[in-house]
PDB file of C-alpha atoms in Angstrom:
ATOM      1  CA  MET A   1     -23.948 -26.602  13.812  1.00 76.00           C
ATOM      2  CA  ILE A   2     -23.140 -25.452  10.627  1.00 81.00           C
ATOM      3  CA  LYS A   3     -25.923 -23.511   8.600  1.00 80.00           C
ATOM      4  CA  ASP A   4     -27.011 -24.391   5.299  1.00 83.00           C
ATOM      5  CA  LYS A   5     -26.667 -20.538   3.898  1.00 86.00           C
ATOM      6  CA  SER A   6     -25.938 -17.282   5.840  1.00 88.00           C
ATOM      7  CA  TYR A   7     -27.297 -14.113   4.628  1.00 91.00           C
ATOM      8  CA  SER A   8     -24.702 -10.588   4.249  1.00 95.00           C
ATOM      9  CA  ALA A   9     -25.870  -7.035   3.415  1.00 97.00           C
ATOM     10  CA  TYR A  10     -23.366  -4.915   1.756  1.00 98.00           C
ATOM     11  CA  ILE A  11     -23.557  -1.261   0.837  1.00 98.00           C
ATOM     12  CA  PHE A  12     -21.218   0.859  -2.063  1.00 98.00           C
ATOM     13  CA  PRO A  13     -21.736   4.845  -1.316  1.00 98.00           C
ATOM     14  CA  VAL A  14     -20.788   6.597  -4.293  1.00 98.00           C
ATOM     15  CA  ARG A  15     -19.517  10.147  -4.091  1.00 97.00           C
ATOM     16  CA  ASP A  16     -17.778  12.102  -6.954  1.00 95.00           C
ATOM     17  CA  GLY A  17     -17.989   9.078  -9.352  1.00 95.00           C
ATOM     18  CA  ASN A  18     -15.816   6.650  -6.662  1.00 97.00           C
ATOM     19  CA  ILE A  19     -16.831   4.512  -3.936  1.00 98.00           C
ATOM     20  CA  ALA A  20     -15.975   3.623  -0.456  1.00 97.00           C
ATOM     21  CA  ILE A  21     -14.606   0.278   0.425  1.00 98.00           C
ATOM     22  CA  LEU A  22     -12.885  -0.732   3.375  1.00 97.00           C
ATOM     23  CA  LYS A  23      -8.853  -1.655   3.551  1.00 96.00           C
ATOM     24  CA  TYR A  24      -7.784  -4.225   6.116  1.00 94.00           C
ATOM     25  CA  GLY A  25      -4.417  -3.094   6.720  1.00 89.00           C
ATOM     26  CA  ASP A  26      -2.401  -5.426   4.330  1.00 86.00           C
ATOM     27  CA  ASN A  27      -5.043  -8.287   4.611  1.00 87.00           C
ATOM     28  CA  GLY A  28      -6.897  -7.148   1.469  1.00 93.00           C
ATOM     29  CA  TYR A  29     -10.171  -4.683   0.885  1.00 96.00           C
ATOM     30  CA  GLY A  30     -13.739  -5.543   1.423  1.00 95.00           C
ATOM     31  CA  PRO A  31     -17.261  -3.740   1.018  1.00 97.00           C
ATOM     32  CA  ILE A  32     -19.013  -2.141   3.680  1.00 97.00           C
ATOM     33  CA  GLY A  33     -21.482  -4.190   5.999  1.00 97.00           C
ATOM     34  CA  GLY A  34     -21.441  -7.350   7.221  1.00 94.00           C
ATOM     35  CA  ARG A  35     -23.615 -10.575   7.942  1.00 93.00           C
ATOM     36  CA  VAL A  36     -27.556 -10.418   8.801  1.00 94.00           C
ATOM     37  CA  ASP A  37     -28.316 -11.646  12.670  1.00 91.00           C
ATOM     38  CA  ASN A  38     -31.560 -12.776  13.644  1.00 83.00           C
ATOM     39  CA  ASN A  39     -33.626 -12.636  10.369  1.00 84.00           C
ATOM     40  CA  GLU A  40     -32.936  -8.925  10.275  1.00 93.00           C
ATOM     41  CA  LYS A  41     -34.262  -6.696   7.042  1.00 95.00           C
ATOM     42  CA  LEU A  42     -31.181  -6.195   4.973  1.00 96.00           C
ATOM     43  CA  ILE A  43     -31.857  -2.614   5.082  1.00 96.00           C
ATOM     44  CA  ASP A  44     -31.589  -3.067   9.380  1.00 97.00           C
ATOM     45  CA  THR A  45     -28.127  -5.489   8.662  1.00 97.00           C
ATOM     46  CA  LEU A  46     -26.711  -1.986   7.159  1.00 97.00           C
ATOM     47  CA  LYS A  47     -27.896   0.205   9.829  1.00 97.00           C
ATOM     48  CA  ARG A  48     -26.316  -1.931  12.514  1.00 97.00           C
ATOM     49  CA  GLU A  49     -22.996  -2.432  10.615  1.00 96.00           C
ATOM     50  CA  LEU A  50     -22.796   1.484   9.429  1.00 97.00           C
ATOM     51  CA  THR A  51     -23.211   2.358  13.138  1.00 96.00           C
ATOM     52  CA  GLU A  52     -20.659  -0.101  14.632  1.00 95.00           C
ATOM     53  CA  GLU A  53     -18.132   0.921  11.881  1.00 95.00           C
ATOM     54  CA  LEU A  54     -18.211   4.192  10.587  1.00 96.00           C
ATOM     55  CA  GLY A  55     -20.684   5.887  14.056  1.00 95.00           C
ATOM     56  CA  PRO A  56     -24.474   6.497  13.982  1.00 95.00           C
ATOM     57  CA  THR A  57     -24.528   9.307  11.736  1.00 95.00           C
ATOM     58  CA  SER A  58     -23.102   7.171   8.473  1.00 96.00           C
ATOM     59  CA  THR A  59     -26.409   5.834   8.767  1.00 97.00           C
ATOM     60  CA  GLN A  60     -27.952   8.955   6.729  1.00 96.00           C
ATOM     61  CA  ILE A  61     -26.433   7.180   3.700  1.00 97.00           C
ATOM     62  CA  LEU A  62     -29.458   4.655   3.756  1.00 97.00           C
ATOM     63  CA  GLU A  63     -32.165   7.589   3.280  1.00 95.00           C
ATOM     64  CA  LEU A  64     -32.023   6.655  -0.824  1.00 97.00           C
ATOM     65  CA  THR A  65     -30.410   3.673  -1.701  1.00 97.00           C
ATOM     66  CA  THR A  66     -30.064   0.957  -5.106  1.00 97.00           C
ATOM     67  CA  GLN A  67     -30.539  -2.283  -4.282  1.00 96.00           C
ATOM     68  CA  ILE A  68     -29.538  -4.625  -6.600  1.00 97.00           C
ATOM     69  CA  PRO A  69     -32.008  -7.435  -7.066  1.00 95.00           C
ATOM     70  CA  VAL A  70     -29.401 -10.140  -7.975  1.00 96.00           C
ATOM     71  CA  PRO A  71     -27.281 -11.390  -4.895  1.00 96.00           C
ATOM     72  CA  TYR A  72     -24.077 -12.774  -5.081  1.00 95.00           C
ATOM     73  CA  SER A  73     -24.280 -16.320  -3.923  1.00 92.00           C
ATOM     74  CA  PHE A  74     -21.497 -19.186  -3.428  1.00 84.00           C
ATOM     75  CA  LYS A  75     -20.649 -22.349  -1.995  1.00 88.00           C
ATOM     76  CA  HIS A  76     -17.608 -22.781  -0.047  1.00 80.00           C
ATOM     77  CA  GLU A  77     -15.266 -24.905  -1.501  1.00 81.00           C
ATOM     78  CA  SER A  78     -14.229 -26.978   1.866  1.00 78.00           C
ATOM     79  CA  ASN A  79     -15.537 -28.470   4.813  1.00 76.00           C
ATOM     80  CA  GLU A  80     -12.945 -26.194   6.938  1.00 80.00           C
ATOM     81  CA  ARG A  81     -14.011 -23.064   5.466  1.00 78.00           C
ATOM     82  CA  ALA A  82     -17.706 -23.751   5.550  1.00 73.00           C
ATOM     83  CA  GLU A  83     -16.613 -24.667   9.546  1.00 79.00           C
ATOM     84  CA  LYS A  84     -15.028 -21.100   9.556  1.00 77.00           C
ATOM     85  CA  ARG A  85     -17.888 -19.133   8.245  1.00 79.00           C
ATOM     86  CA  GLY A  86     -20.477 -21.079  10.143  1.00 78.00           C
ATOM     87  CA  ALA A  87     -22.376 -21.944   6.909  1.00 80.00           C
ATOM     88  CA  TRP A  88     -22.082 -24.158   3.763  1.00 85.00           C
ATOM     89  CA  ALA A  89     -23.392 -21.266   1.362  1.00 88.00           C
ATOM     90  CA  GLU A  90     -23.428 -17.344   1.619  1.00 89.00           C
ATOM     91  CA  GLU A  91     -25.351 -15.201   0.118  1.00 93.00           C
ATOM     92  CA  HIS A  92     -24.358 -11.720  -0.105  1.00 96.00           C
ATOM     93  CA  ASN A  93     -27.003  -8.771  -0.652  1.00 97.00           C
ATOM     94  CA  PHE A  94     -25.669  -5.289  -2.168  1.00 98.00           C
ATOM     95  CA  PHE A  95     -26.850  -1.973  -2.422  1.00 98.00           C
ATOM     96  CA  ILE A  96     -25.423   1.654  -3.610  1.00 98.00           C
ATOM     97  CA  THR A  97     -26.041   4.728  -2.541  1.00 98.00           C
ATOM     98  CA  HIS A  98     -25.244   8.770  -3.622  1.00 98.00           C
ATOM     99  CA  GLU A  99     -26.322   9.962  -0.169  1.00 96.00           C
ATOM    100  CA  THR A 100     -22.875  10.747   0.818  1.00 95.00           C
ATOM    101  CA  GLU A 101     -22.523  14.922   0.641  1.00 92.00           C
ATOM    102  CA  ASN A 102     -21.145  15.939   4.108  1.00 90.00           C
ATOM    103  CA  ILE A 103     -21.472  12.801   5.712  1.00 93.00           C
ATOM    104  CA  ASP A 104     -17.680  11.750   7.194  1.00 91.00           C
ATOM    105  CA  LEU A 105     -17.170   8.303   6.659  1.00 95.00           C
ATOM    106  CA  ASN A 106     -14.245   7.149   8.997  1.00 94.00           C
ATOM    107  CA  PHE A 107     -13.803   3.749  10.605  1.00 92.00           C
ATOM    108  CA  CYS A 108     -14.097   3.882  14.028  1.00 90.00           C
ATOM    109  CA  GLU A 109     -14.807   0.675  15.378  1.00 86.00           C
ATOM    110  CA  ASP A 110     -12.158  -0.539  17.751  1.00 85.00           C
ATOM    111  CA  ARG A 111     -10.252  -3.456  16.267  1.00 83.00           C
ATOM    112  CA  SER A 112      -7.247  -4.993  16.403  1.00 81.00           C
ATOM    113  CA  GLU A 113      -6.220  -4.331  12.890  1.00 84.00           C
ATOM    114  CA  THR A 114      -6.261  -1.154  11.337  1.00 90.00           C
ATOM    115  CA  ILE A 115      -8.958  -0.507   9.086  1.00 92.00           C
ATOM    116  CA  SER A 116      -9.656   2.387   7.152  1.00 95.00           C
ATOM    117  CA  VAL A 117     -12.017   3.440   4.173  1.00 96.00           C
ATOM    118  CA  VAL A 118     -10.719   4.436   0.964  1.00 97.00           C
ATOM    119  CA  TRP A 119     -12.253   5.337  -2.317  1.00 97.00           C
ATOM    120  CA  ILE A 120     -12.066   4.080  -5.650  1.00 98.00           C
ATOM    121  CA  SER A 121     -13.035   4.050  -9.121  1.00 98.00           C
ATOM    122  CA  PRO A 122     -15.726   1.381  -9.669  1.00 98.00           C
ATOM    123  CA  ASP A 123     -13.652  -0.086 -11.985  1.00 97.00           C
ATOM    124  CA  GLU A 124     -11.249  -0.919  -9.556  1.00 98.00           C
ATOM    125  CA  LEU A 125     -13.632  -3.415  -8.299  1.00 98.00           C
ATOM    126  CA  LEU A 126     -12.189  -5.606 -10.839  1.00 98.00           C
ATOM    127  CA  ASN A 127      -8.373  -5.358 -10.015  1.00 97.00           C
ATOM    128  CA  GLN A 128      -7.769  -8.591  -8.634  1.00 96.00           C
ATOM    129  CA  ASN A 129      -5.519  -6.876  -5.440  1.00 95.00           C
ATOM    130  CA  ILE A 130      -8.818  -5.624  -4.585  1.00 97.00           C
ATOM    131  CA  THR A 131     -11.333  -8.749  -5.532  1.00 97.00           C
ATOM    132  CA  PRO A 132      -9.444 -11.421  -5.708  1.00 95.00           C
ATOM    133  CA  ILE A 133     -12.224 -13.734  -6.396  1.00 93.00           C
ATOM    134  CA  ASP A 134     -13.107 -14.480  -9.995  1.00 95.00           C
ATOM    135  CA  SER A 135     -16.607 -14.969  -9.582  1.00 95.00           C
ATOM    136  CA  MET A 136     -17.006 -12.083  -7.477  1.00 96.00           C
ATOM    137  CA  ARG A 137     -15.340  -9.881 -10.402  1.00 97.00           C
ATOM    138  CA  GLU A 138     -17.973 -11.410 -12.663  1.00 97.00           C
ATOM    139  CA  PHE A 139     -20.582 -10.190 -10.329  1.00 97.00           C
ATOM    140  CA  TYR A 140     -19.514  -6.939  -9.940  1.00 98.00           C
ATOM    141  CA  ALA A 141     -18.677  -6.425 -14.091  1.00 98.00           C
ATOM    142  CA  THR A 142     -22.247  -7.611 -14.585  1.00 97.00           C
ATOM    143  CA  HIS A 143     -24.515  -5.975 -11.851  1.00 97.00           C
ATOM    144  CA  ILE A 144     -22.632  -3.304  -9.807  1.00 98.00           C
ATOM    145  CA  ILE A 145     -20.772  -1.486 -12.005  1.00 98.00           C
ATOM    146  CA  PRO A 146     -23.064  -0.867 -14.956  1.00 97.00           C
ATOM    147  CA  ASN A 147     -25.427   0.341 -12.056  1.00 98.00           C
ATOM    148  CA  ILE A 148     -23.225   2.507 -10.053  1.00 98.00           C
ATOM    149  CA  GLN A 149     -24.856   5.516 -10.920  1.00 97.00           C
ATOM    150  CA  CYS A 150     -28.790   4.391 -10.186  1.00 98.00           C
ATOM    151  CA  ARG A 151     -30.146   6.715  -7.384  1.00 97.00           C
ATOM    152  CA  PHE A 152     -32.725   4.055  -6.277  1.00 97.00           C
ATOM    153  CA  SER A 153     -34.706   1.200  -6.797  1.00 97.00           C
ATOM    154  CA  ILE A 154     -38.755   0.182  -7.020  1.00 95.00           C
ATOM    155  CA  SER A 155     -39.724  -3.430  -6.891  1.00 94.00           C
ATOM    156  CA  VAL A 156     -42.980  -4.196  -8.581  1.00 94.00           C
ATOM    157  CA  MET A 157     -45.575  -7.043  -9.330  1.00 92.00           C
ATOM    158  CA  ASP A 158     -45.125  -9.345 -12.098  1.00 93.00           C
ATOM    159  CA  LYS A 159     -48.059  -8.187 -14.079  1.00 92.00           C
ATOM    160  CA  PHE A 160     -47.161  -4.444 -13.609  1.00 93.00           C
ATOM    161  CA  TYR A 161     -43.313  -5.175 -14.421  1.00 95.00           C
ATOM    162  CA  ASN A 162     -44.288  -7.036 -17.505  1.00 95.00           C
ATOM    163  CA  MET A 163     -46.267  -4.246 -19.028  1.00 96.00           C
ATOM    164  CA  ILE A 164     -43.678  -1.608 -18.100  1.00 96.00           C
ATOM    165  CA  LYS A 165     -40.427  -4.196 -20.013  1.00 94.00           C
ATOM    166  CA  ASN A 166     -43.034  -4.321 -22.603  1.00 94.00           C
ATOM    167  CA  GLY A 167     -43.738  -0.718 -23.005  1.00 93.00           C
ATOM    168  CA  THR A 168     -47.479  -0.782 -22.361  1.00 95.00           C
ATOM    169  CA  LYS A 169     -47.067   0.953 -18.830  1.00 96.00           C
ATOM    170  CA  ASP A 170     -44.836   3.917 -18.585  1.00 97.00           C
ATOM    171  CA  ILE A 171     -46.047   5.606 -15.118  1.00 97.00           C
ATOM    172  CA  GLU A 172     -45.607   4.393 -11.660  1.00 96.00           C
ATOM    173  CA  LEU A 173     -47.580   5.645  -8.816  1.00 95.00           C
ATOM    174  CA  ARG A 174     -45.700   6.187  -5.304  1.00 95.00           C
ATOM    175  CA  LEU A 175     -46.865   7.884  -1.939  1.00 96.00           C
ATOM    176  CA  MET A 176     -44.590  11.224  -1.603  1.00 96.00           C
ATOM    177  CA  ASP A 177     -42.629  10.011   1.006  1.00 95.00           C
ATOM    178  CA  ASP A 178     -39.272  11.348   2.340  1.00 94.00           C
ATOM    179  CA  LYS A 179     -37.507   8.736   0.287  1.00 93.00           C
ATOM    180  CA  ARG A 180     -39.655   9.844  -3.121  1.00 95.00           C
ATOM    181  CA  ARG A 181     -38.793  13.359  -2.345  1.00 96.00           C
ATOM    182  CA  LYS A 182     -35.286  12.933  -3.165  1.00 96.00           C
ATOM    183  CA  ILE A 183     -36.021  11.657  -6.532  1.00 97.00           C
ATOM    184  CA  LYS A 184     -35.240  13.860  -9.363  1.00 97.00           C
ATOM    185  CA  ILE A 185     -35.880  14.333 -13.113  1.00 98.00           C
ATOM    186  CA  GLY A 186     -32.972  12.265 -14.803  1.00 98.00           C
ATOM    187  CA  ASP A 187     -32.577   9.961 -12.210  1.00 98.00           C
ATOM    188  CA  MET A 188     -31.329   6.962 -13.066  1.00 98.00           C
ATOM    189  CA  PHE A 189     -32.775   4.015 -11.124  1.00 98.00           C
ATOM    190  CA  LEU A 190     -33.991   0.145 -11.305  1.00 97.00           C
ATOM    191  CA  ILE A 191     -36.914  -1.609 -11.382  1.00 96.00           C
ATOM    192  CA  TYR A 192     -36.975  -5.496 -10.814  1.00 95.00           C
ATOM    193  CA  ASN A 193     -39.997  -7.797 -10.228  1.00 94.00           C
ATOM    194  CA  ALA A 194     -40.792  -8.305  -6.754  1.00 90.00           C
ATOM    195  CA  ASN A 195     -41.703 -12.213  -7.930  1.00 87.00           C
ATOM    196  CA  LYS A 196     -38.181 -12.808  -9.957  1.00 83.00           C
ATOM    197  CA  THR A 197     -35.903 -10.930  -8.270  1.00 75.00           C
ATOM    198  CA  ASN A 198     -33.202 -11.744 -11.043  1.00 83.00           C
ATOM    199  CA  ASP A 199     -35.218  -9.850 -13.510  1.00 87.00           C
ATOM    200  CA  TYR A 200     -34.357  -5.939 -13.634  1.00 95.00           C
ATOM    201  CA  ILE A 201     -34.563  -2.823 -15.718  1.00 96.00           C
ATOM    202  CA  LYS A 202     -32.743   0.216 -15.577  1.00 97.00           C
ATOM    203  CA  CYS A 203     -34.748   3.103 -16.180  1.00 97.00           C
ATOM    204  CA  ARG A 204     -34.790   7.066 -15.905  1.00 98.00           C
ATOM    205  CA  VAL A 205     -37.134   9.589 -14.375  1.00 98.00           C
ATOM    206  CA  LEU A 206     -38.177  11.658 -17.450  1.00 98.00           C
ATOM    207  CA  ASN A 207     -41.058  13.614 -15.422  1.00 98.00           C
ATOM    208  CA  LEU A 208     -42.630  13.462 -11.631  1.00 98.00           C
ATOM    209  CA  HIS A 209     -46.703  14.092 -11.926  1.00 97.00           C
ATOM    210  CA  THR A 210     -47.422  15.404  -8.061  1.00 97.00           C
ATOM    211  CA  ALA A 211     -50.671  15.502  -6.855  1.00 97.00           C
ATOM    212  CA  LYS A 212     -52.528  15.969  -3.447  1.00 96.00           C
ATOM    213  CA  ASN A 213     -54.083  12.601  -3.870  1.00 95.00           C
ATOM    214  CA  PHE A 214     -54.382   9.382  -6.529  1.00 95.00           C
ATOM    215  CA  SER A 215     -57.800  10.449  -7.551  1.00 94.00           C
ATOM    216  CA  GLU A 216     -56.854  13.862  -8.387  1.00 95.00           C
ATOM    217  CA  LEU A 217     -53.470  12.483 -10.092  1.00 95.00           C
ATOM    218  CA  LEU A 218     -55.031  10.378 -12.223  1.00 93.00           C
ATOM    219  CA  ASN A 219     -57.142  13.171 -13.516  1.00 93.00           C
ATOM    220  CA  THR A 220     -54.087  14.656 -14.797  1.00 94.00           C
ATOM    221  CA  ILE A 221     -52.571  11.857 -16.416  1.00 95.00           C
ATOM    222  CA  GLU A 222     -54.089   8.605 -18.827  1.00 94.00           C
ATOM    223  CA  LEU A 223     -54.891   5.947 -16.671  1.00 94.00           C
ATOM    224  CA  LYS A 224     -53.335   3.225 -19.065  1.00 94.00           C
ATOM    225  CA  ARG A 225     -50.090   4.670 -18.700  1.00 96.00           C
ATOM    226  CA  THR A 226     -50.175   3.668 -15.193  1.00 95.00           C
ATOM    227  CA  GLY A 227     -51.156  -0.236 -15.910  1.00 93.00           C
ATOM    228  CA  ALA A 228     -54.466   0.428 -14.890  1.00 91.00           C
ATOM    229  CA  THR A 229     -58.083  -0.307 -17.009  1.00 91.00           C
ATOM    230  CA  ASN A 230     -60.438   1.325 -14.268  1.00 91.00           C
ATOM    231  CA  ALA A 231     -59.669   4.257 -12.240  1.00 89.00           C
ATOM    232  CA  ASP A 232     -62.317   3.856  -9.656  1.00 90.00           C
ATOM    233  CA  GLU A 233     -60.978  -0.072  -9.165  1.00 91.00           C
ATOM    234  CA  MET A 234     -57.329   1.028  -8.900  1.00 89.00           C
ATOM    235  CA  ILE A 235     -58.092   3.857  -6.083  1.00 90.00           C
ATOM    236  CA  ASN A 236     -60.197   1.577  -4.321  1.00 91.00           C
ATOM    237  CA  LYS A 237     -56.994  -0.749  -4.127  1.00 89.00           C
ATOM    238  CA  ILE A 238     -54.609   1.981  -3.435  1.00 89.00           C
ATOM    239  CA  GLN A 239     -56.253   2.958  -0.624  1.00 90.00           C
ATOM    240  CA  GLU A 240     -56.632  -0.583   1.069  1.00 91.00           C
ATOM    241  CA  ILE A 241     -52.998   0.135   1.149  1.00 90.00           C
ATOM    242  CA  TYR A 242     -52.408   4.005   1.547  1.00 91.00           C
ATOM    243  CA  PRO A 243     -55.436   5.712   3.055  1.00 93.00           C
ATOM    244  CA  LEU A 244     -57.096   8.576   1.552  1.00 94.00           C
ATOM    245  CA  SER A 245     -55.753  10.588   4.704  1.00 95.00           C
ATOM    246  CA  LYS A 246     -52.543   9.386   4.122  1.00 95.00           C
ATOM    247  CA  GLN A 247     -52.682  10.432   0.477  1.00 95.00           C
ATOM    248  CA  ASN A 248     -53.856  14.155   1.527  1.00 96.00           C
ATOM    249  CA  GLU A 249     -50.907  14.203   4.187  1.00 96.00           C
ATOM    250  CA  LEU A 250     -48.186  13.607   2.492  1.00 97.00           C
ATOM    251  CA  GLY A 251     -49.312  13.807  -1.392  1.00 97.00           C
ATOM    252  CA  VAL A 252     -48.759  11.168  -4.346  1.00 97.00           C
ATOM    253  CA  VAL A 253     -46.163  11.002  -7.420  1.00 97.00           C
ATOM    254  CA  GLY A 254     -46.389   9.325 -10.912  1.00 97.00           C
ATOM    255  CA  ILE A 255     -42.788   8.494 -12.097  1.00 98.00           C
ATOM    256  CA  GLU A 256     -42.580   8.733 -15.499  1.00 98.00           C
ATOM    257  CA  LEU A 257     -39.899   6.258 -16.696  1.00 97.00           C
ATOM    258  CA  GLN A 258     -37.572   5.585 -19.809  1.00 97.00           C
ATOM    259  CA  ILE A 259     -36.242   1.993 -20.318  1.00 97.00           C
ATOM    260  CA  LEU A 260     -32.638   2.510 -20.827  1.00 95.00           C
TER     261      LEU A 260
END
């Protein structure tokens, strides 16, 4: 039975301004990743595909990623193609990572055709020999190439997204987990609307305000810059998600942002 839609997850590793893709012998090129299986989360699909194709150590590149909120979606032009792919339509979800230093990215899966990892400049994605499909080249030009320098992404609720967009909120509060410890002042990143994922903003990290917990953090920054109007109410809501013990264990951060 042919599905209505299939889903895939792909990633562009970045190193020295170039990106890694796969070269399929004389049969063309494609991004690293593959089809989502059994309702996997997208990041789990990437872990599985990277392990299979590039070896288990390659999954380290997923420690900090930028998720491109807008997927590349399309319908197959013929029944024959849909039958071959097992779905009438496809949705490709893309990620970018700069976590590639000292990690070998070499194709190691035993396949009948010769497949290798090649590094190209982002603009080469618009080369017809590399990306023969017009709509995909347009997608790359609109959503991938302009954001290739972004080091991470953040999803926020519609209310706070609109406040960031109109300039009434410029500090985003987060737990200082392993992912946030990799964030640096000057990093470019994407903020996208959790309720309308085709809507996103490119930003830069202006400052990182750190503290032991959110109560202490809110004593050092202006409350309205976080999008809140009542400190106690906000702290109580946060503690429903991040208990105080977890805050004190990891620490917290207020990411001060600048819209680009």
